[in-house]
Structure formats: structure tokens, C-alpha cells
Amino acid sequence: MMHTNPEAMLRGALELSGDTSAIELKSADDDAPEQIVTKALADLTANVNAKLAEIEQKAADQNKLGQRLDTIEKALNRPATGAASIESGDQTEERKSFVNYLRTGVVEQKALAFGAPSTGGVLAPQEFSKTVLEKALEFSPVRQIASSITISGPMISLPRLVDEVEPASVTETGTRAEDEPSFEQIDLKPFEMAVIVPVTRVLLEDAHINLEAYLGDHIARRFGKKESTAFVNGNGTTAAEGVLTSTEVGQLVAADDVNLTADELIDLFYSVKSAYSANGSWLMNRATMAKVRKLKDTDGSYIWQPSIAAGQPATLMGRPVLEAVDMPNAAAGTTPIVFGDFAAGYVIVDHVAFTTLRDEFTGASTGLIKLHARRRVGGRVVLGEALTKLTTAAS
């Protein structure tokens, strides 16, 4: 029977563990060999367990780091949804839920409103519904091509030459005839337009858009539309005098009650003096423009010349053609076209610019806030010879 050396067995185990300094062997004189081995193995086991726990903790930390890196990589690779990242701290619950719905199709009841399928099903939060759909508003371009004056009083008077000085031929010592010009005075008066829009205080507070600012812009556009209409068709008593209603503007009567001809447009062009035609503009609506664009001269060429640069109007006999929505269609007894120098022939007078007033007191007892808006503007033909209009024959 072979006897093993306990001290040799212990040192072999320590060498396998890689740490020979973990325990200290005592001599056989101090303790029995069995006690030495038992104590050494206990110390070795505690040392190995501590190292294993340290290794497992490091592995767990690396695993968490890898998961975080994967999350960041997925967020960076995620397609944009039009909203900020869900992980950002400034997101509201509504926005988080809405973006989550766009990504997954899952609706969180606590953040979104529900309704029958016919109502759309999902109500977007504020950040996704700040645009108000509104029909396009068209304006006549008279203000762009006419002259304008800003006044501070209720009226402005303009002197207008009536009779010119007429020189005469004389001999060297002959008597010189005397002559002097005569003038008349024409008045331009601004007319007031106004509107009051009552809005509940609750609606102003709860609307998803800046409702007061939107209403201000909307009313301003409507005022612009109204004044543009007056510059073309105004009666001159409660609104600006229109180009078509002025008795000072000459006219050319077309032979046909509907169909226009190239010759009539040529006659219209040359019916005003060269000084005016050189700075003239054509005014007609879109339907008339379509008719005129099809007209050809005697050589078979279209008299309409398309624009050669973006943003520039087409030309007719070298002068720009402007679309005026308030001009009538070519029908029996209408005036579908006006041509001439509007800067010389028509003057717009501005007195009070578009202003708004917020009235919080008048309707306070019923929870209403009233938005008052007003504008004072006028206009009239001041030199009729600078303009001419084409009128169709009555049927």
C-alpha cells in the first residue's frame, strides 16, 4: 500500500489553480497532515469562488453595455417619422403615443381620442394639426401696376390739366398772342371697410393653432380681395371707382358678341397714345386669356407670346398680360379686356392701413372676444386717355 504525501497533493492543486500564494503551508511539526490539507483546500475554494464572482460581474456589465449599444444603433437606423425621437426628454405623452401608432399601428387609449371609423379613428396631437385648409384667394393686379398715394387727411385733391397752352407763329415784330392753361380739380376719397369677428374666449384658449393670428391674416386677405374688386368694378360712391365703371375711359366695341379677333386687339393697342402704349398692360381674366391665346395674325402666327423667363407674364404685342379675376368673361355686352398705362391713368389712395382691435369687454358677460378690423382705401381713374377697354357687342 502506497502512502501519498499531503503536502505534495496540495501544492499540485495550487499550481492547477494558478495561485500558489493563496495559502501558506505549515510544517508537519505544527499540525497534522490531514488538518493542513483540509485548511488549504478551504482557502483555495474561497479564493476560486471570489475570482469566479468577479468574472461573472464583468460579463454581466459587458452584456448590459452591448444591449445599450444595440438600442442606440436601432434608434439611429430607425426611419424618420416627422416627429422628434421618442427617447428625447421633451416629448409629451400624446406625441409619444402618436409616433408609436405611426410605427406599430397600436393606439394607446390614454393619449389619443377614439371615434367611429367614419370620423378617422385617430386624432393627431397638436404638433400634427396646425395647418388650416383654405381655398386659394385670387386678386386683381391693379395695385401692382397703378400709382398709389398715402394721405393723412380725409381727402386729397389733384389738379388736372384741361386746356393746354397753344403757341402761335408770329413775325419778327408781330404781336404775341397770350394763352394760358386751364386746370380742374379731382378729389380722391378713401372709403372704409370693416368687420367684427366674435370668438369665444374658450376657443381662443383651446385652439391647436394661434387662432387670433390666423383670423388676422384671413381678414387681411379678404380686405385685399374686396379692394381689388373695387379697383375693377367699384361704384365710386361707397367704394373705389372701378376701371370698368369710369366714364372717362374710352372703349372700342367688338363686332362679335363673344368671339374676339386679332385685328380688334391690334386696334385696341393703337387706340391709346404711344407714350401710354409703351408702358401699357393688358388686363383680362383667365377665360379670356384662353381665347386670346388662340388668336393668330394674317401669317398664321400666334399673337400671344409666352413668357421667356420664370415669374414674368406672357406678352401681347410686346406688353405684359395680367390675369384679373374680377374682369368679366367675353359675353354679349361685357368688357372683357382693358389695355393702357395704369400708372398714369389710375391712382390708389391709402389712408388707414389694415388694423385690428381686440375687444375683451363688450362681450365679456357672454364669454366672447370681438376682433375688430378696418381699412380705409380709395381709388379712381385720373387720366382716362391713358386707358382703353374692349366691349363686346350686345346681342
CSV table of C-alpha atoms in Angstrom, one decimal:
chain,number,residue,atom,x,y,z
A,1,MET,CA,0.0,0.0,0.0
A,2,MET,CA,1.4,3.4,-1.1
A,3,HIS,CA,1.3,6.4,1.1
A,4,THR,CA,0.7,9.8,-0.5
A,5,ASN,CA,2.3,13.0,0.6
A,6,PRO,CA,-0.4,15.5,1.6
A,7,GLU,CA,1.9,18.5,1.1
A,8,ALA,CA,2.7,17.4,-2.4
A,9,MET,CA,-1.0,16.9,-3.3
A,10,LEU,CA,-1.8,20.4,-2.0
A,11,ARG,CA,0.9,22.1,-4.0
A,12,GLY,CA,-0.3,20.3,-7.1
A,13,ALA,CA,-3.8,21.7,-6.6
A,14,LEU,CA,-2.4,25.2,-6.1
A,15,GLU,CA,-0.4,25.0,-9.3
A,16,LEU,CA,-3.6,24.0,-11.2
A,17,SER,CA,-5.5,27.0,-9.8
A,18,GLY,CA,-2.7,29.3,-10.9
A,19,ASP,CA,-2.3,30.8,-7.5
A,20,THR,CA,0.3,29.4,-5.1
A,21,SER,CA,0.2,32.4,-2.8
A,22,ALA,CA,-3.4,31.9,-1.7
A,23,ILE,CA,-2.4,29.8,1.3
A,24,GLU,CA,0.6,29.3,3.4
A,25,LEU,CA,1.6,25.7,4.2
A,26,LYS,CA,2.8,25.0,7.7
A,27,SER,CA,5.3,22.4,8.6
A,28,ALA,CA,4.3,19.0,9.7
A,29,ASP,CA,5.6,19.8,13.1
A,30,ASP,CA,2.8,22.3,13.8
A,31,ASP,CA,-0.3,20.4,12.6
A,32,ALA,CA,-1.2,17.0,11.4
A,33,PRO,CA,-1.0,16.5,7.6
A,34,GLU,CA,-4.8,15.9,7.3
A,35,GLN,CA,-5.5,19.3,9.0
A,36,ILE,CA,-3.1,21.1,6.7
A,37,VAL,CA,-4.8,19.7,3.6
A,38,THR,CA,-8.3,20.5,4.9
A,39,LYS,CA,-7.5,24.1,5.7
A,40,ALA,CA,-5.6,24.6,2.4
A,41,LEU,CA,-8.5,23.3,0.4
A,42,ALA,CA,-11.0,25.6,2.2
A,43,ASP,CA,-8.8,28.6,1.5
A,44,LEU,CA,-8.4,27.6,-2.1
A,45,THR,CA,-12.2,27.1,-2.6
A,46,ALA,CA,-12.9,30.6,-1.2
A,47,ASN,CA,-10.3,32.2,-3.5
A,48,VAL,CA,-11.6,30.4,-6.6
A,49,ASN,CA,-15.2,31.4,-5.8
A,50,ALA,CA,-14.2,35.1,-5.4
A,51,LYS,CA,-12.5,35.1,-8.8
A,52,LEU,CA,-15.5,33.4,-10.4
A,53,ALA,CA,-17.8,36.0,-9.0
A,54,GLU,CA,-15.6,38.8,-10.3
A,55,ILE,CA,-15.5,37.2,-13.8
A,56,GLU,CA,-19.3,36.8,-13.8
A,57,GLN,CA,-19.8,40.5,-12.8
A,58,LYS,CA,-17.6,41.7,-15.6
A,59,ALA,CA,-19.5,39.5,-18.1
A,60,ALA,CA,-22.8,40.9,-16.9
A,61,ASP,CA,-21.6,44.5,-17.3
A,62,GLN,CA,-20.4,43.8,-20.8
A,63,ASN,CA,-23.7,42.3,-21.7
A,64,LYS,CA,-25.6,45.4,-20.5
A,65,LEU,CA,-23.2,47.6,-22.5
A,66,GLY,CA,-23.9,45.6,-25.6
A,67,GLN,CA,-27.6,45.9,-25.1
A,68,ARG,CA,-27.4,49.7,-24.8
A,69,LEU,CA,-25.2,49.9,-27.9
A,70,ASP,CA,-27.8,47.8,-29.8
A,71,THR,CA,-30.6,50.1,-28.7
A,72,ILE,CA,-28.7,53.2,-29.8
A,73,GLU,CA,-27.9,51.6,-33.2
A,74,LYS,CA,-31.5,50.7,-33.7
A,75,ALA,CA,-32.6,54.2,-32.9
A,76,LEU,CA,-30.1,55.7,-35.3
A,77,ASN,CA,-31.2,53.3,-38.1
A,78,ARG,CA,-34.9,53.9,-37.5
A,79,PRO,CA,-36.7,55.8,-40.4
A,80,ALA,CA,-37.8,59.3,-39.6
A,81,THR,CA,-41.4,59.8,-38.7
A,82,GLY,CA,-41.7,63.6,-38.9
A,83,ALA,CA,-41.5,63.9,-35.1
A,84,ALA,CA,-38.6,64.1,-32.7
A,85,SER,CA,-37.2,60.9,-31.2
A,86,ILE,CA,-39.3,59.3,-28.6
A,87,GLU,CA,-36.3,59.0,-26.3
A,88,SER,CA,-35.9,62.8,-26.1
A,89,GLY,CA,-36.9,64.2,-22.8
A,90,ASP,CA,-39.2,67.0,-24.2
A,91,GLN,CA,-41.8,64.7,-25.7
A,92,THR,CA,-45.4,64.7,-24.4
A,93,GLU,CA,-47.3,61.5,-23.8
A,94,GLU,CA,-49.6,62.4,-26.8
A,95,ARG,CA,-46.7,62.8,-29.2
A,96,LYS,CA,-45.1,59.5,-27.9
A,97,SER,CA,-48.3,57.7,-28.4
A,98,PHE,CA,-49.0,59.2,-31.8
A,99,VAL,CA,-45.5,58.3,-33.1
A,100,ASN,CA,-45.8,54.8,-31.7
A,101,TYR,CA,-49.1,54.5,-33.6
A,102,LEU,CA,-47.4,55.5,-36.8
A,103,ARG,CA,-44.7,52.9,-36.3
A,104,THR,CA,-46.6,50.0,-34.9
A,105,GLY,CA,-50.3,50.6,-35.5
A,106,VAL,CA,-51.1,50.2,-31.8
A,107,VAL,CA,-53.1,53.0,-30.3
A,108,GLU,CA,-52.8,53.9,-26.6
A,109,GLN,CA,-56.2,54.9,-25.3
A,110,LYS,CA,-54.9,57.2,-22.7
A,111,ALA,CA,-53.3,59.6,-25.2
A,112,LEU,CA,-55.4,59.6,-28.4
A,113,ALA,CA,-59.1,60.2,-29.0
A,114,PHE,CA,-61.2,57.5,-30.4
A,115,GLY,CA,-64.3,57.7,-32.7
A,116,ALA,CA,-66.2,55.7,-35.2
A,117,PRO,CA,-64.3,54.6,-38.3
A,118,SER,CA,-66.1,57.3,-40.3
A,119,THR,CA,-64.5,60.0,-38.2
A,120,GLY,CA,-61.0,58.9,-38.9
A,121,GLY,CA,-60.3,56.8,-35.8
A,122,VAL,CA,-57.2,58.7,-34.6
A,123,LEU,CA,-57.0,62.3,-33.6
A,124,ALA,CA,-53.4,63.7,-34.1
A,125,PRO,CA,-51.9,65.7,-31.2
A,126,GLN,CA,-51.4,69.5,-31.6
A,127,GLU,CA,-48.0,69.3,-33.3
A,128,PHE,CA,-49.5,67.3,-36.2
A,129,SER,CA,-52.6,69.6,-36.9
A,130,LYS,CA,-51.5,73.2,-37.1
A,131,THR,CA,-52.4,73.9,-40.7
A,132,VAL,CA,-55.9,75.2,-41.6
A,133,LEU,CA,-57.0,74.3,-45.1
A,134,GLU,CA,-58.3,77.3,-47.0
A,135,LYS,CA,-59.3,77.9,-50.6
A,136,ALA,CA,-56.9,79.9,-52.8
A,137,LEU,CA,-57.7,83.6,-52.9
A,138,GLU,CA,-57.2,85.4,-56.2
A,139,PHE,CA,-56.6,89.1,-56.5
A,140,SER,CA,-56.8,91.6,-59.4
A,141,PRO,CA,-53.3,93.0,-60.0
A,142,VAL,CA,-54.4,96.7,-60.3
A,143,ARG,CA,-52.5,97.7,-57.2
A,144,GLN,CA,-49.3,96.3,-58.7
A,145,ILE,CA,-49.5,98.5,-61.9
A,146,ALA,CA,-51.3,101.6,-60.7
A,147,SER,CA,-50.0,104.6,-58.9
A,148,SER,CA,-50.6,104.9,-55.1
A,149,ILE,CA,-50.6,107.8,-52.6
A,150,THR,CA,-50.7,107.7,-48.8
A,151,ILE,CA,-52.6,110.5,-47.2
A,152,SER,CA,-53.2,111.7,-43.6
A,153,GLY,CA,-56.5,113.5,-44.2
A,154,PRO,CA,-60.0,112.6,-45.3
A,155,MET,CA,-59.4,113.5,-48.9
A,156,ILE,CA,-56.8,114.6,-51.5
A,157,SER,CA,-57.3,116.9,-54.4
A,158,LEU,CA,-55.3,116.6,-57.5
A,159,PRO,CA,-55.0,119.3,-60.2
A,160,ARG,CA,-55.5,118.1,-63.7
A,161,LEU,CA,-54.7,120.0,-66.9
A,162,VAL,CA,-57.7,120.6,-69.1
A,163,ASP,CA,-56.6,123.1,-71.8
A,164,GLU,CA,-53.0,123.2,-72.9
A,165,VAL,CA,-51.2,126.3,-74.0
A,166,GLU,CA,-51.3,126.8,-77.7
A,167,PRO,CA,-48.3,128.6,-79.3
A,168,ALA,CA,-48.8,130.6,-82.5
A,169,SER,CA,-46.5,131.6,-85.3
A,170,VAL,CA,-45.5,135.3,-85.3
A,171,THR,CA,-43.4,137.7,-87.3
A,172,GLU,CA,-40.3,139.3,-86.1
A,173,THR,CA,-42.0,142.3,-84.7
A,174,GLY,CA,-45.6,141.0,-84.6
A,175,THR,CA,-47.8,140.9,-81.6
A,176,ARG,CA,-47.5,137.8,-79.5
A,177,ALA,CA,-50.8,136.2,-78.6
A,178,GLU,CA,-51.5,135.4,-74.9
A,179,ASP,CA,-52.7,132.0,-73.8
A,180,GLU,CA,-52.8,130.1,-70.5
A,181,PRO,CA,-53.6,126.6,-69.5
A,182,SER,CA,-56.7,125.7,-67.5
A,183,PHE,CA,-57.0,123.2,-64.7
A,184,GLU,CA,-59.6,121.3,-62.9
A,185,GLN,CA,-59.5,119.6,-59.5
A,186,ILE,CA,-60.3,116.0,-58.9
A,187,ASP,CA,-60.9,114.5,-55.5
A,188,LEU,CA,-59.7,111.2,-54.2
A,189,LYS,CA,-61.5,109.9,-51.1
A,190,PRO,CA,-60.7,106.8,-49.1
A,191,PHE,CA,-63.6,104.5,-48.2
A,192,GLU,CA,-63.8,102.5,-45.1
A,193,MET,CA,-64.3,98.7,-44.9
A,194,ALA,CA,-64.7,96.9,-41.6
A,195,VAL,CA,-65.8,93.7,-40.0
A,196,ILE,CA,-66.2,92.3,-36.4
A,197,VAL,CA,-65.4,88.7,-35.8
A,198,PRO,CA,-66.8,87.4,-32.4
A,199,VAL,CA,-64.9,84.4,-31.0
A,200,THR,CA,-65.4,82.7,-27.7
A,201,ARG,CA,-62.6,83.0,-25.1
A,202,VAL,CA,-62.6,79.2,-24.6
A,203,LEU,CA,-62.0,78.6,-28.3
A,204,LEU,CA,-59.1,81.1,-28.4
A,205,GLU,CA,-57.6,79.4,-25.4
A,206,ASP,CA,-58.0,75.8,-26.6
A,207,ALA,CA,-57.5,76.0,-30.3
A,208,HIS,CA,-54.5,74.0,-31.6
A,209,ILE,CA,-53.4,76.9,-33.8
A,210,ASN,CA,-52.8,80.6,-33.0
A,211,LEU,CA,-56.4,81.4,-33.9
A,212,GLU,CA,-56.2,85.2,-33.4
A,213,ALA,CA,-53.2,85.4,-35.7
A,214,TYR,CA,-54.8,83.2,-38.3
A,215,LEU,CA,-58.0,85.3,-38.2
A,216,GLY,CA,-56.0,88.5,-38.7
A,217,ASP,CA,-54.3,87.1,-41.7
A,218,HIS,CA,-57.5,85.7,-43.1
A,219,ILE,CA,-59.4,89.1,-42.7
A,220,ALA,CA,-56.4,90.9,-44.3
A,221,ARG,CA,-56.6,88.7,-47.3
A,222,ARG,CA,-60.4,89.3,-47.6
A,223,PHE,CA,-59.9,93.0,-47.4
A,224,GLY,CA,-57.3,92.8,-50.2
A,225,LYS,CA,-59.8,90.8,-52.3
A,226,LYS,CA,-62.5,93.4,-51.7
A,227,GLU,CA,-60.3,96.4,-52.6
A,228,SER,CA,-59.1,94.6,-55.8
A,229,THR,CA,-62.7,94.0,-56.8
A,230,ALA,CA,-63.4,97.7,-56.3
A,231,PHE,CA,-60.5,98.8,-58.4
A,232,VAL,CA,-62.1,97.0,-61.3
A,233,ASN,CA,-65.9,97.3,-60.7
A,234,GLY,CA,-66.3,99.8,-57.8
A,235,ASN,CA,-69.1,102.3,-57.9
A,236,GLY,CA,-67.0,105.3,-56.7
A,237,THR,CA,-69.6,106.3,-54.0
A,238,THR,CA,-69.3,103.6,-51.3
A,239,ALA,CA,-66.0,102.1,-52.6
A,240,ALA,CA,-63.2,103.0,-55.0
A,241,GLU,CA,-64.2,103.8,-58.6
A,242,GLY,CA,-63.5,100.8,-60.9
A,243,VAL,CA,-61.7,101.0,-64.3
A,244,LEU,CA,-64.7,99.4,-66.0
A,245,THR,CA,-67.3,101.8,-64.4
A,246,SER,CA,-65.4,105.0,-65.1
A,247,THR,CA,-67.0,107.1,-67.8
A,248,GLU,CA,-63.6,108.7,-68.6
A,249,VAL,CA,-62.1,105.5,-70.1
A,250,GLY,CA,-62.6,105.2,-73.9
A,251,GLN,CA,-63.8,102.0,-75.4
A,252,LEU,CA,-63.7,100.0,-78.6
A,253,VAL,CA,-66.7,97.9,-79.5
A,254,ALA,CA,-66.0,94.4,-80.9
A,255,ALA,CA,-68.0,93.2,-83.9
A,256,ASP,CA,-68.9,89.9,-82.4
A,257,ASP,CA,-70.7,89.5,-79.0
A,258,VAL,CA,-68.5,86.5,-77.9
A,259,ASN,CA,-65.6,85.8,-80.4
A,260,LEU,CA,-62.7,88.2,-80.3
A,261,THR,CA,-60.3,88.8,-83.2
A,262,ALA,CA,-56.7,89.6,-83.5
A,263,ASP,CA,-57.5,92.7,-85.5
A,264,GLU,CA,-59.6,94.1,-82.7
A,265,LEU,CA,-56.8,93.6,-80.2
A,266,ILE,CA,-54.4,95.4,-82.6
A,267,ASP,CA,-56.9,98.3,-82.9
A,268,LEU,CA,-57.2,98.4,-79.1
A,269,PHE,CA,-53.4,98.6,-78.7
A,270,TYR,CA,-53.2,101.5,-81.1
A,271,SER,CA,-56.2,103.4,-79.7
A,272,VAL,CA,-54.1,105.0,-77.0
A,273,LYS,CA,-51.1,107.3,-77.5
A,274,SER,CA,-47.7,105.9,-77.9
A,275,ALA,CA,-46.5,107.2,-74.6
A,276,TYR,CA,-49.2,105.2,-72.9
A,277,SER,CA,-48.9,102.0,-75.0
A,278,ALA,CA,-45.2,101.9,-74.4
A,279,ASN,CA,-45.9,101.4,-70.7
A,280,GLY,CA,-49.2,99.6,-71.1
A,281,SER,CA,-50.5,96.4,-69.6
A,282,TRP,CA,-53.4,94.1,-70.7
A,283,LEU,CA,-56.0,93.2,-68.1
A,284,MET,CA,-58.3,90.2,-68.6
A,285,ASN,CA,-59.5,87.1,-66.7
A,286,ARG,CA,-58.3,83.5,-67.3
A,287,ALA,CA,-61.2,82.5,-69.6
A,288,THR,CA,-60.5,85.5,-71.9
A,289,MET,CA,-56.8,84.7,-71.8
A,290,ALA,CA,-57.5,81.3,-73.2
A,291,LYS,CA,-59.5,82.8,-76.1
A,292,VAL,CA,-56.8,85.4,-76.9
A,293,ARG,CA,-54.0,82.8,-76.8
A,294,LYS,CA,-55.6,81.0,-79.7
A,295,LEU,CA,-55.7,84.1,-82.0
A,296,LYS,CA,-53.4,84.3,-85.0
A,297,ASP,CA,-52.2,87.1,-87.3
A,298,THR,CA,-52.6,87.0,-91.1
A,299,ASP,CA,-49.4,85.0,-91.4
A,300,GLY,CA,-50.8,82.2,-89.2
A,301,SER,CA,-48.6,83.0,-86.2
A,302,TYR,CA,-50.0,83.3,-82.7
A,303,ILE,CA,-50.1,86.9,-81.4
A,304,TRP,CA,-49.7,85.6,-77.9
A,305,GLN,CA,-46.0,85.4,-76.8
A,306,PRO,CA,-45.3,83.1,-73.9
A,307,SER,CA,-43.1,84.3,-71.1
A,308,ILE,CA,-39.4,83.9,-71.7
A,309,ALA,CA,-38.4,83.9,-68.0
A,310,ALA,CA,-39.9,82.3,-64.9
A,311,GLY,CA,-42.1,84.6,-62.9
A,312,GLN,CA,-42.6,87.0,-65.8
A,313,PRO,CA,-46.0,87.4,-67.6
A,314,ALA,CA,-46.7,86.5,-71.2
A,315,THR,CA,-46.9,89.4,-73.7
A,316,LEU,CA,-49.3,90.5,-76.3
A,317,MET,CA,-47.7,92.9,-78.9
A,318,GLY,CA,-44.8,93.3,-76.6
A,319,ARG,CA,-46.8,94.3,-73.5
A,320,PRO,CA,-47.5,92.1,-70.4
A,321,VAL,CA,-50.8,90.3,-70.0
A,322,LEU,CA,-52.0,90.2,-66.4
A,323,GLU,CA,-54.7,87.9,-65.0
A,324,ALA,CA,-57.5,89.8,-63.3
A,325,VAL,CA,-60.1,87.5,-61.7
A,326,ASP,CA,-62.6,90.3,-61.4
A,327,MET,CA,-62.8,91.0,-65.1
A,328,PRO,CA,-65.9,89.5,-66.9
A,329,ASN,CA,-65.9,86.8,-69.5
A,330,ALA,CA,-66.3,87.6,-73.1
A,331,ALA,CA,-70.1,87.6,-73.5
A,332,ALA,CA,-72.7,89.9,-75.0
A,333,GLY,CA,-72.4,93.4,-73.7
A,334,THR,CA,-69.4,92.9,-71.4
A,335,THR,CA,-66.0,94.4,-71.2
A,336,PRO,CA,-63.5,91.5,-71.1
A,337,ILE,CA,-60.3,93.4,-71.8
A,338,VAL,CA,-58.7,96.7,-70.7
A,339,PHE,CA,-55.4,98.0,-72.0
A,340,GLY,CA,-53.3,101.0,-71.1
A,341,ASP,CA,-50.9,102.7,-68.8
A,342,PHE,CA,-52.4,102.1,-65.4
A,343,ALA,CA,-49.6,104.0,-63.6
A,344,ALA,CA,-50.7,107.2,-65.4
A,345,GLY,CA,-54.4,106.5,-65.6
A,346,TYR,CA,-55.4,105.1,-62.2
A,347,VAL,CA,-54.4,106.3,-58.7
A,348,ILE,CA,-55.0,104.4,-55.4
A,349,VAL,CA,-55.2,106.4,-52.2
A,350,ASP,CA,-54.4,104.8,-48.8
A,351,HIS,CA,-55.4,106.5,-45.6
A,352,VAL,CA,-55.6,103.8,-42.8
A,353,ALA,CA,-53.7,100.6,-43.2
A,354,PHE,CA,-55.2,97.3,-42.1
A,355,THR,CA,-55.6,97.4,-38.4
A,356,THR,CA,-57.1,95.1,-35.8
A,357,LEU,CA,-58.5,95.7,-32.3
A,358,ARG,CA,-59.1,93.0,-29.7
A,359,ASP,CA,-62.2,93.9,-27.6
A,360,GLU,CA,-62.4,91.8,-24.4
A,361,PHE,CA,-65.0,93.9,-22.6
A,362,THR,CA,-68.1,94.2,-24.9
A,363,GLY,CA,-68.9,90.5,-24.9
A,364,ALA,CA,-67.3,89.6,-21.6
A,365,SER,CA,-70.6,88.7,-20.0
A,366,THR,CA,-71.2,86.0,-22.6
A,367,GLY,CA,-67.6,84.8,-22.9
A,368,LEU,CA,-67.0,86.5,-26.2
A,369,ILE,CA,-63.9,88.3,-27.5
A,370,LYS,CA,-64.5,90.5,-30.5
A,371,LEU,CA,-61.9,91.1,-33.1
A,372,HIS,CA,-62.4,94.5,-34.9
A,373,ALA,CA,-60.7,95.0,-38.3
A,374,ARG,CA,-60.8,98.0,-40.6
A,375,ARG,CA,-59.2,99.6,-43.6
A,376,ARG,CA,-59.6,102.9,-45.5
A,377,VAL,CA,-58.6,102.9,-49.2
A,378,GLY,CA,-59.9,104.5,-52.3
A,379,GLY,CA,-59.1,104.9,-56.0
A,380,ARG,CA,-60.3,106.3,-59.3
A,381,VAL,CA,-59.3,107.0,-62.9
A,382,VAL,CA,-57.5,110.2,-63.1
A,383,LEU,CA,-56.4,110.2,-66.7
A,384,GLY,CA,-58.9,108.5,-68.9
A,385,GLU,CA,-56.9,108.8,-72.1
A,386,ALA,CA,-54.2,106.5,-70.8
A,387,LEU,CA,-56.6,103.6,-70.7
A,388,THR,CA,-59.0,101.9,-73.2
A,389,LYS,CA,-61.3,99.0,-73.0
A,390,LEU,CA,-62.8,96.5,-75.4
A,391,THR,CA,-66.5,95.9,-75.1
A,392,THR,CA,-68.4,93.2,-76.9
A,393,ALA,CA,-71.5,93.9,-78.9
A,394,ALA,CA,-74.9,93.5,-77.3
A,395,SER,CA,-76.8,90.5,-78.7
